[in-house]
Coordinates of C-alpha atoms (C1' of nucleotides) in Angstrom, one line a residue:
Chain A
X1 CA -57.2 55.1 75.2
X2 CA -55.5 57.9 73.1
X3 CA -57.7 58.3 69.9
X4 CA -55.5 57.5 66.6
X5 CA -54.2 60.5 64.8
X6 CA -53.9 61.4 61.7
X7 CA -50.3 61.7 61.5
X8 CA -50.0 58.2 62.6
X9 CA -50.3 56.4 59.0
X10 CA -47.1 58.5 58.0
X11 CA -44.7 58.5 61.2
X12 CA -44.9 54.4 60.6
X13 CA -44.2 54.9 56.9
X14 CA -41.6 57.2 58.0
X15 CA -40.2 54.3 60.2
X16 CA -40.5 51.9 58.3
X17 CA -38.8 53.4 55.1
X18 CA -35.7 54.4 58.1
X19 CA -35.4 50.7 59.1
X20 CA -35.3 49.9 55.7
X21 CA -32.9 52.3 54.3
X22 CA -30.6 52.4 57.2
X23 CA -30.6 48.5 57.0
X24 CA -29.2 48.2 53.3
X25 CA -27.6 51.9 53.5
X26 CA -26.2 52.3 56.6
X27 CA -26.7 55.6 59.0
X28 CA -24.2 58.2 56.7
X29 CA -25.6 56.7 53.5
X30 CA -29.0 56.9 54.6
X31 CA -30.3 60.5 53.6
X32 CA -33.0 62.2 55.0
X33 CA -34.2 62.9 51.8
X34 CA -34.2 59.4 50.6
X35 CA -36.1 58.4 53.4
X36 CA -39.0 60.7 52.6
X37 CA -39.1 60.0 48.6
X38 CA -39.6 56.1 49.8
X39 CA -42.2 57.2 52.3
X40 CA -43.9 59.7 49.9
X41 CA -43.7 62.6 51.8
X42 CA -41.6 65.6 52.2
X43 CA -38.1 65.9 53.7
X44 CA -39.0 68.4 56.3
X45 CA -41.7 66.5 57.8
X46 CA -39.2 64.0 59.1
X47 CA -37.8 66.8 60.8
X48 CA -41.2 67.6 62.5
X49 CA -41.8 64.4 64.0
X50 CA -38.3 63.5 64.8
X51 CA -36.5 66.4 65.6
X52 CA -32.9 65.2 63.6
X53 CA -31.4 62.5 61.7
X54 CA -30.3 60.9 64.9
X55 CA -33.6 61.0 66.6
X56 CA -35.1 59.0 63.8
X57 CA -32.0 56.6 64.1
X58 CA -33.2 56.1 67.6
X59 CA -37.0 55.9 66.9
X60 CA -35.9 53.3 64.0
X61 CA -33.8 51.2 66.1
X62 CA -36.0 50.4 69.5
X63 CA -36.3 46.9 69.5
X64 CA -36.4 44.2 72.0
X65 CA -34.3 40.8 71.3
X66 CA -37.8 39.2 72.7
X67 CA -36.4 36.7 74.4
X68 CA -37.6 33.3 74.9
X69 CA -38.0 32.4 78.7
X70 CA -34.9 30.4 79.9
X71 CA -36.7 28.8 82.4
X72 CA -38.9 26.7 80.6
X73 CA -36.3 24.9 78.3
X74 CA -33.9 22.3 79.9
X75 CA -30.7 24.2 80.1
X76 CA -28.8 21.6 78.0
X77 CA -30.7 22.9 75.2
X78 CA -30.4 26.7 75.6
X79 CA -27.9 26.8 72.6
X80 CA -29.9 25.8 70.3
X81 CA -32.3 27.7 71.5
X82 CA -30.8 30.7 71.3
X83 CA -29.3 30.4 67.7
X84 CA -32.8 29.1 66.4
X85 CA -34.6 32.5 68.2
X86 CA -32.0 35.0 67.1
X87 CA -31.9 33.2 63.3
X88 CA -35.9 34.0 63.5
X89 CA -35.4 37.0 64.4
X90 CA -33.0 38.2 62.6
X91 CA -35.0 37.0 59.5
X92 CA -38.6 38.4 60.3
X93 CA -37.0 42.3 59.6
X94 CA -34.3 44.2 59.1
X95 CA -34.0 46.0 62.3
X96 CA -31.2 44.0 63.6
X97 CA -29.4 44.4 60.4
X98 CA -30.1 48.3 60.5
X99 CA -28.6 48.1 64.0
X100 CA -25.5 46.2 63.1
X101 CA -24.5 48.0 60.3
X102 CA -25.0 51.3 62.5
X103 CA -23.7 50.2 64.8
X104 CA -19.9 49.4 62.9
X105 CA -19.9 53.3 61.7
X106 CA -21.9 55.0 64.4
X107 CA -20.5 55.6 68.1
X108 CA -24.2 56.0 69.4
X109 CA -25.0 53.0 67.4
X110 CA -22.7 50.8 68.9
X111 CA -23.8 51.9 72.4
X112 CA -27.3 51.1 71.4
X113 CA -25.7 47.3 70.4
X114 CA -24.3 46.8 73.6
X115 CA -26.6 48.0 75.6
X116 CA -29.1 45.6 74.1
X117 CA -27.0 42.8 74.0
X118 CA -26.1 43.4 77.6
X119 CA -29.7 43.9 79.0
X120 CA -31.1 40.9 77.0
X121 CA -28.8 38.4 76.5
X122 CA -27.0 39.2 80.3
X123 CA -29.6 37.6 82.1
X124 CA -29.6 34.3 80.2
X125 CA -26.4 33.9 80.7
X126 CA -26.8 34.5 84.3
X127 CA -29.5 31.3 84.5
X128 CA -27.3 28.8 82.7
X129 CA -23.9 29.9 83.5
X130 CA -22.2 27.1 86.3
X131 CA -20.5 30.8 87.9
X132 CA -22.6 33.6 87.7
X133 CA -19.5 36.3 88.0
X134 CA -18.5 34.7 84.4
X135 CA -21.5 35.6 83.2
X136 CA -20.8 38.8 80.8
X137 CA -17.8 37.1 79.3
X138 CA -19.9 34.0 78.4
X139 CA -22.5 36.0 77.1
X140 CA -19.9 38.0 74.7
X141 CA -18.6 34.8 74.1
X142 CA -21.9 34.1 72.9
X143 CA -22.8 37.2 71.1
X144 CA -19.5 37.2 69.4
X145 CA -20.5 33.6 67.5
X146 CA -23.9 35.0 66.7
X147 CA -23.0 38.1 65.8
X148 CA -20.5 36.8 63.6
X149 CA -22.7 34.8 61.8
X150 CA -25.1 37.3 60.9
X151 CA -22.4 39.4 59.8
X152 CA -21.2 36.8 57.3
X153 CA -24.9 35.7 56.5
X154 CA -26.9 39.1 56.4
X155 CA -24.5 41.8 55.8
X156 CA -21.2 40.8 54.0
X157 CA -23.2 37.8 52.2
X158 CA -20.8 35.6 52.1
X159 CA -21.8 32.8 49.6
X160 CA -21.3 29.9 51.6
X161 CA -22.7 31.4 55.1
X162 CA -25.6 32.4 52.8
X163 CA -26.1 29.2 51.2
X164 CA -26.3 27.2 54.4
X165 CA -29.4 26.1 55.8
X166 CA -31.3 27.1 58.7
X167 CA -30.7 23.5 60.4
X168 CA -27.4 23.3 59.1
X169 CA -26.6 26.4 61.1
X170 CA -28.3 25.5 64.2
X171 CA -27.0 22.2 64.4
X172 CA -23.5 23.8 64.0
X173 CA -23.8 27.5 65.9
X174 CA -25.9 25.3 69.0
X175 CA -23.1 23.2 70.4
X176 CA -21.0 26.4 70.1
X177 CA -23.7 28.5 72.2
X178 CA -24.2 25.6 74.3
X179 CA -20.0 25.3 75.3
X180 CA -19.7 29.0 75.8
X181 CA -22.5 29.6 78.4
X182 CA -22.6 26.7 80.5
X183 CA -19.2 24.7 79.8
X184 CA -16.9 24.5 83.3
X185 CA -14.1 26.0 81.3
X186 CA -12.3 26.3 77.7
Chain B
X1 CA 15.7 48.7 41.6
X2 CA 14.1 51.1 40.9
X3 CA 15.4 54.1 42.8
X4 CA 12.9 55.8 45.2
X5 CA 10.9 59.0 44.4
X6 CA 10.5 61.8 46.2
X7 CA 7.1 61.4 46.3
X8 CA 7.1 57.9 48.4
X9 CA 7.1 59.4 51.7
X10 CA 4.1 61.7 50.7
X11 CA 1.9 58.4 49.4
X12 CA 3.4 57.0 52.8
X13 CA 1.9 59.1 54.3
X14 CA -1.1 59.8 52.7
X15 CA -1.8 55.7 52.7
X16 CA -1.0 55.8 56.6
X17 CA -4.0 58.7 57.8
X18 CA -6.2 56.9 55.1
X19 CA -6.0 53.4 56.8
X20 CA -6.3 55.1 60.1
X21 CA -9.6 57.1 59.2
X22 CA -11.1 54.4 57.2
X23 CA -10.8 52.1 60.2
X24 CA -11.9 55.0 62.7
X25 CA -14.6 56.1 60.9
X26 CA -15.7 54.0 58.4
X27 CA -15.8 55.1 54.8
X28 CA -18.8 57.9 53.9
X29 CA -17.3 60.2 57.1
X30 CA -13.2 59.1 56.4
X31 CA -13.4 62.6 54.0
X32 CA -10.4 62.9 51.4
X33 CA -9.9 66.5 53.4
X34 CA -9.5 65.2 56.9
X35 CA -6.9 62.1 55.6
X36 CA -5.1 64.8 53.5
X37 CA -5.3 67.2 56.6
X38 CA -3.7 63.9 58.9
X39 CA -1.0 63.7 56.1
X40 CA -0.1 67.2 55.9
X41 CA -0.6 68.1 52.1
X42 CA -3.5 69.3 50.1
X43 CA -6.3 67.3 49.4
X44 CA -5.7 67.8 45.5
X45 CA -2.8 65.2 46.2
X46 CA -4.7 62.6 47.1
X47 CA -6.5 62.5 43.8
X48 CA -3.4 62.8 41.8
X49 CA -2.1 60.1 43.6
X50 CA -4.9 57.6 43.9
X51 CA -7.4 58.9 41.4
X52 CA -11.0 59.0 43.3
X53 CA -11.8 58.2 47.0
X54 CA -12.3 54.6 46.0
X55 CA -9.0 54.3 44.4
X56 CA -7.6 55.4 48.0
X57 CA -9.2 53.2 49.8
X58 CA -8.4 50.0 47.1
X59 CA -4.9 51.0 48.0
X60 CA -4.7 51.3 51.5
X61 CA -6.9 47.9 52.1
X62 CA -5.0 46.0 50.1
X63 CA -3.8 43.5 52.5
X64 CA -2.3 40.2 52.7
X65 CA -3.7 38.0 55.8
X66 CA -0.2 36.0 55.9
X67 CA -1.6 32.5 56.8
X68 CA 0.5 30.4 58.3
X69 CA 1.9 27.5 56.0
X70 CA -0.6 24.4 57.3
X71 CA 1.3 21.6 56.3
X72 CA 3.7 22.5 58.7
X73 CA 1.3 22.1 62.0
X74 CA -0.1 18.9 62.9
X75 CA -3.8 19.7 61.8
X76 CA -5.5 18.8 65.2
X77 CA -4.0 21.9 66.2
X78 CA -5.0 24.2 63.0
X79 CA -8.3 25.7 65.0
X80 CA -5.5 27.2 68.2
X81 CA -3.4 28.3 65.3
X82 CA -5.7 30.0 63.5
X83 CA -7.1 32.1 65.8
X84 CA -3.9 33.0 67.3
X85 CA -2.7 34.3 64.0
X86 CA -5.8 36.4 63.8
X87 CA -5.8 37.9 67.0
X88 CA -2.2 39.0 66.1
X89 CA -2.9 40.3 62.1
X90 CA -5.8 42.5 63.9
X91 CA -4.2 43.8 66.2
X92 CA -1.3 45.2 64.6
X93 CA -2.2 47.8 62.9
X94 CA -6.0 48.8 61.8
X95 CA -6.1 47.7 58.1
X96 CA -8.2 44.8 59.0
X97 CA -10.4 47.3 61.3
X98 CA -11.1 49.0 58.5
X99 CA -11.9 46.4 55.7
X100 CA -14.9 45.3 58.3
X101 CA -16.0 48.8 59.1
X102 CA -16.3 49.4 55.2
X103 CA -17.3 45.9 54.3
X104 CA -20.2 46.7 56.5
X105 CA -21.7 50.0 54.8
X106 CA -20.0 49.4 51.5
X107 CA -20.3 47.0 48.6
X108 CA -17.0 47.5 47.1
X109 CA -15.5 46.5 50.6
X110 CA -17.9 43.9 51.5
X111 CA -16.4 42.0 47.6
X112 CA -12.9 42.9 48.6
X113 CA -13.7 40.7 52.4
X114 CA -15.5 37.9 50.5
X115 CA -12.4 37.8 48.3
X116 CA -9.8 37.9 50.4
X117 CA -11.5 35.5 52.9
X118 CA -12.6 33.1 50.2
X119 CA -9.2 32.9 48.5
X120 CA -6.6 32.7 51.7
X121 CA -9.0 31.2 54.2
X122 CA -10.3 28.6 51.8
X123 CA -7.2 26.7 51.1
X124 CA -6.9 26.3 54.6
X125 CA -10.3 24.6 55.1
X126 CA -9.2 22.6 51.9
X127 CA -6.6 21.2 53.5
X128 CA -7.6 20.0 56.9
X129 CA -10.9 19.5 55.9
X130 CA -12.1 15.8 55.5
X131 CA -14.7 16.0 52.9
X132 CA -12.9 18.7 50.2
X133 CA -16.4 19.7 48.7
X134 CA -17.7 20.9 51.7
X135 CA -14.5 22.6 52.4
X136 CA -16.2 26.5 51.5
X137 CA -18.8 26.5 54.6
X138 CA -16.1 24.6 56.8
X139 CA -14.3 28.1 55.8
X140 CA -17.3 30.2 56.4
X141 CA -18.6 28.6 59.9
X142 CA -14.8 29.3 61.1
X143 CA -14.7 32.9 59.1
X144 CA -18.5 33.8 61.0
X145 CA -16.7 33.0 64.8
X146 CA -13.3 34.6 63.8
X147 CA -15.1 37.8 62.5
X148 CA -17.7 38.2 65.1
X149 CA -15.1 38.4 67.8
X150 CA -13.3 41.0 66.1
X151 CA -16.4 42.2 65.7
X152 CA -17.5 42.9 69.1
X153 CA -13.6 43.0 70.7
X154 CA -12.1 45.6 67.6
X155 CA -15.2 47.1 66.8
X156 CA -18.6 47.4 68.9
X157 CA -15.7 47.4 71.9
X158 CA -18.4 45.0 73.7
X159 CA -16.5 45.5 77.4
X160 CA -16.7 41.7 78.7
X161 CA -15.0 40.9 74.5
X162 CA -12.4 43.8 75.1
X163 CA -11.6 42.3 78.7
X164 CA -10.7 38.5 77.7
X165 CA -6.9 37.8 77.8
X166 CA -5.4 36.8 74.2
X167 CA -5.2 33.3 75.9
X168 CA -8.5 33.2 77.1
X169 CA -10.0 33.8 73.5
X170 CA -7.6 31.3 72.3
X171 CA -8.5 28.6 74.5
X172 CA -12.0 29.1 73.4
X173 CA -12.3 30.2 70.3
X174 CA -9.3 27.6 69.2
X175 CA -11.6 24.8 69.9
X176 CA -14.7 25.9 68.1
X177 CA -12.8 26.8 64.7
X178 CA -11.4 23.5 65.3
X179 CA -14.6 21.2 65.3
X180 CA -15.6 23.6 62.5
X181 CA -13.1 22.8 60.3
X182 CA -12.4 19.0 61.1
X183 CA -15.5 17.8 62.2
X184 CA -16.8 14.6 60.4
X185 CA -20.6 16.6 61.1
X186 CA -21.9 19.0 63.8
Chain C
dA1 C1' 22.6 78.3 33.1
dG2 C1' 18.4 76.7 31.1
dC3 C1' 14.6 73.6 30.8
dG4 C1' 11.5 69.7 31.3
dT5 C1' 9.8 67.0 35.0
dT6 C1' 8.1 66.4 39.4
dG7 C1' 5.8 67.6 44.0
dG8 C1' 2.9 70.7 45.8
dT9 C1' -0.6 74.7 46.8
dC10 C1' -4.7 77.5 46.0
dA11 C1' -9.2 78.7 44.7
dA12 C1' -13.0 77.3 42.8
dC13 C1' -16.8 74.2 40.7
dG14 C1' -21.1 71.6 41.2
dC15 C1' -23.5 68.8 44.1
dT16 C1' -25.7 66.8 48.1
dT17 C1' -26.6 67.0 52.8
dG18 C1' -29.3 68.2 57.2
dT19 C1' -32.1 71.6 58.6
dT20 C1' -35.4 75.8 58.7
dG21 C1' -39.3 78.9 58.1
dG22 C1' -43.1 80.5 55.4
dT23 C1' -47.3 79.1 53.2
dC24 C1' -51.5 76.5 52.3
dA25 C1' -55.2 73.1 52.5
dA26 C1' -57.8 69.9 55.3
dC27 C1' -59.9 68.8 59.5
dC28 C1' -62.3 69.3 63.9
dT29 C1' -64.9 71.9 67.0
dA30 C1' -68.0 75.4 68.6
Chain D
dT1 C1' -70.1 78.5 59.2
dA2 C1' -66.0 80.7 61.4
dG3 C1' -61.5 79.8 63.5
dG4 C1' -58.0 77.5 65.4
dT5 C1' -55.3 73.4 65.1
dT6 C1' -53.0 69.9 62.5
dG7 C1' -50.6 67.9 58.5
dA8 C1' -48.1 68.6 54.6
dC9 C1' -45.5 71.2 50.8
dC10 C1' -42.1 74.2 48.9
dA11 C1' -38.1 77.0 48.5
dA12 C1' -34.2 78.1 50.5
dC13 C1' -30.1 78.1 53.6
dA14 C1' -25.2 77.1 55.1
dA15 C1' -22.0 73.7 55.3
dG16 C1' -19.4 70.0 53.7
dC17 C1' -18.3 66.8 50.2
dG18 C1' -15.4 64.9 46.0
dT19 C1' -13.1 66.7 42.3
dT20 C1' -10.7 69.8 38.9
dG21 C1' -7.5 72.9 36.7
dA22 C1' -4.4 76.8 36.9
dC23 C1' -0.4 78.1 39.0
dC24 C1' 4.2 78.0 41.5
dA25 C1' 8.7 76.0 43.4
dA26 C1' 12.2 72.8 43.7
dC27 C1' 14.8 69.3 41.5
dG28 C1' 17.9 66.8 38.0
dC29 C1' 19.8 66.6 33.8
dT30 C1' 22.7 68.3 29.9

DNA sequence: AGCGTTGGTCAACGCTTGTTGGTCAACCTA
DNA sequence: TAGGTTGACCAACAAGCGTTGACCAACGCT
């Protein structure tokens, strides 16, 4: 095992203040400098350790969806499934928020989105979906409803998205998910 | 009537590059410079014209949605119409683009999409929906699916979102804004 | 013809940004 | 304890930004 070093403590206070700032700022509004007043450390070192602003974007931004295994569930219940993991998710930090709001003003950024959203949420739709060359549209199908939602919920805060429960959205979004990956047609 | 300035095709103009590089770029990188370079004056006019970068963008996002009159559909059919008239505002010219790209990263924007979705997407929920208090998240659930297709078709250019045929995002995103508007409960 | 008004350019300002290189202290190792 | 490596700071750079004010040309009225 590679011992710790002692730059460690400040590249993940580096990160963290990025996923942070580029969350609520967005990648333009998201300086350099600010980044290293909230980590308590000097511009330049961000520089060191991350070459430029875009390599920090990308350090910042690796994330996996994580999942759950589609398998295990009966696949009548994979919509609710879904909306209930990615509402968790999306919740626990702000990296997905980062990436969306990136990923709207950034060309790299969106790349990054659908690349993810391809890789991870591809496959699901390949186990539930009745034709498997349908797949990628049901996923976007999918994402579009999900994605939408967080938009309204986490980024534009729209009052009555926001106000909405966590069951109240699942037991809305779910039957949505559900229809658009494994319904035989519109 | 009041006659027409000599100016008017100049703020024409200048409106015209600003909607297109707000919806291209987003606001931070649309610069004053590049929009008054695209309209072929001097930066200078810009300000005269619209007072600060903010004041330009205020004017050239200033939008009307132009919601169909509801009364005049049978309202089992509202969902289909909606999203038909959507797909059409968006994609004829980029002022919509825009509002999203900047409601994203800025505050001022992300008011100005609250507002104008709360004010002419509301009414519409109030008037198909069946229980008139919870007519604002009726709006929103339907405002979360509209958005996030636009979202990931207009924006993120997800390719299996970009690929579905008007119809085919009709037929089954008509449904969905449908049961989210009318539905007695999820 | 003369003059105020309008439409427009030009050059500069103050500021912030990403980025760089030089310098210094703290640490580990021999 | 000496010396190299590592971690961090500071000052500065060039570029680009929004914004301003002085200046000029064309127009329309009387």
């Amino acid at each position: 095992m590679t011992t710790a070093r002692r730059s460690d403590a400040t590249r993940a206070a580096i990160l963290e203040a990025a996923r942070e700032r580029f969350a609520s700022d967005g990648y333009e509004r998201a300086t350099i400098r600010a980044i290293a007043r909230d980590a308590g450390i000097d511009p330049s070192m961000v520089m060191r350790y991350f070459g430029n602003k875009e390599g920090l974007f990308a350090a910042a931004s690796a994330i996996e969806l994580e999942l759950p295994e589609l398998g295990a569930l009966p696949s009548r219940h994979v919509g609710t499934a879904l909306v209930t993991h990615f509402l968790d998710r999306w919740e626990r930090d702000d990296v997905l928020t980062g990436l969306l709001r990136v990923g709207v003003t950034n060309a790299t950024g969106a790349e990054r989105m659908q690349a993810i959203f391809a890789e991870q949420l591809g496959p699901v739709a390949l186990g539930v979906c009745p034709d498997p060359a349908e797949a990628p549209r049901r996923a976007a199908l999918a994402a579009s409803q999900i994605l939408g939602m967080a938009l309204a919920r986490y980024v534009l805060h729209l009052p009555p998205a926001v106000e909405l429960s966590r069951d109240e959205v699942i037991a809305w979004l779910g039957p949505t998910v559900q229809r658009y990956l494994t319904a035989e047609g519109p």
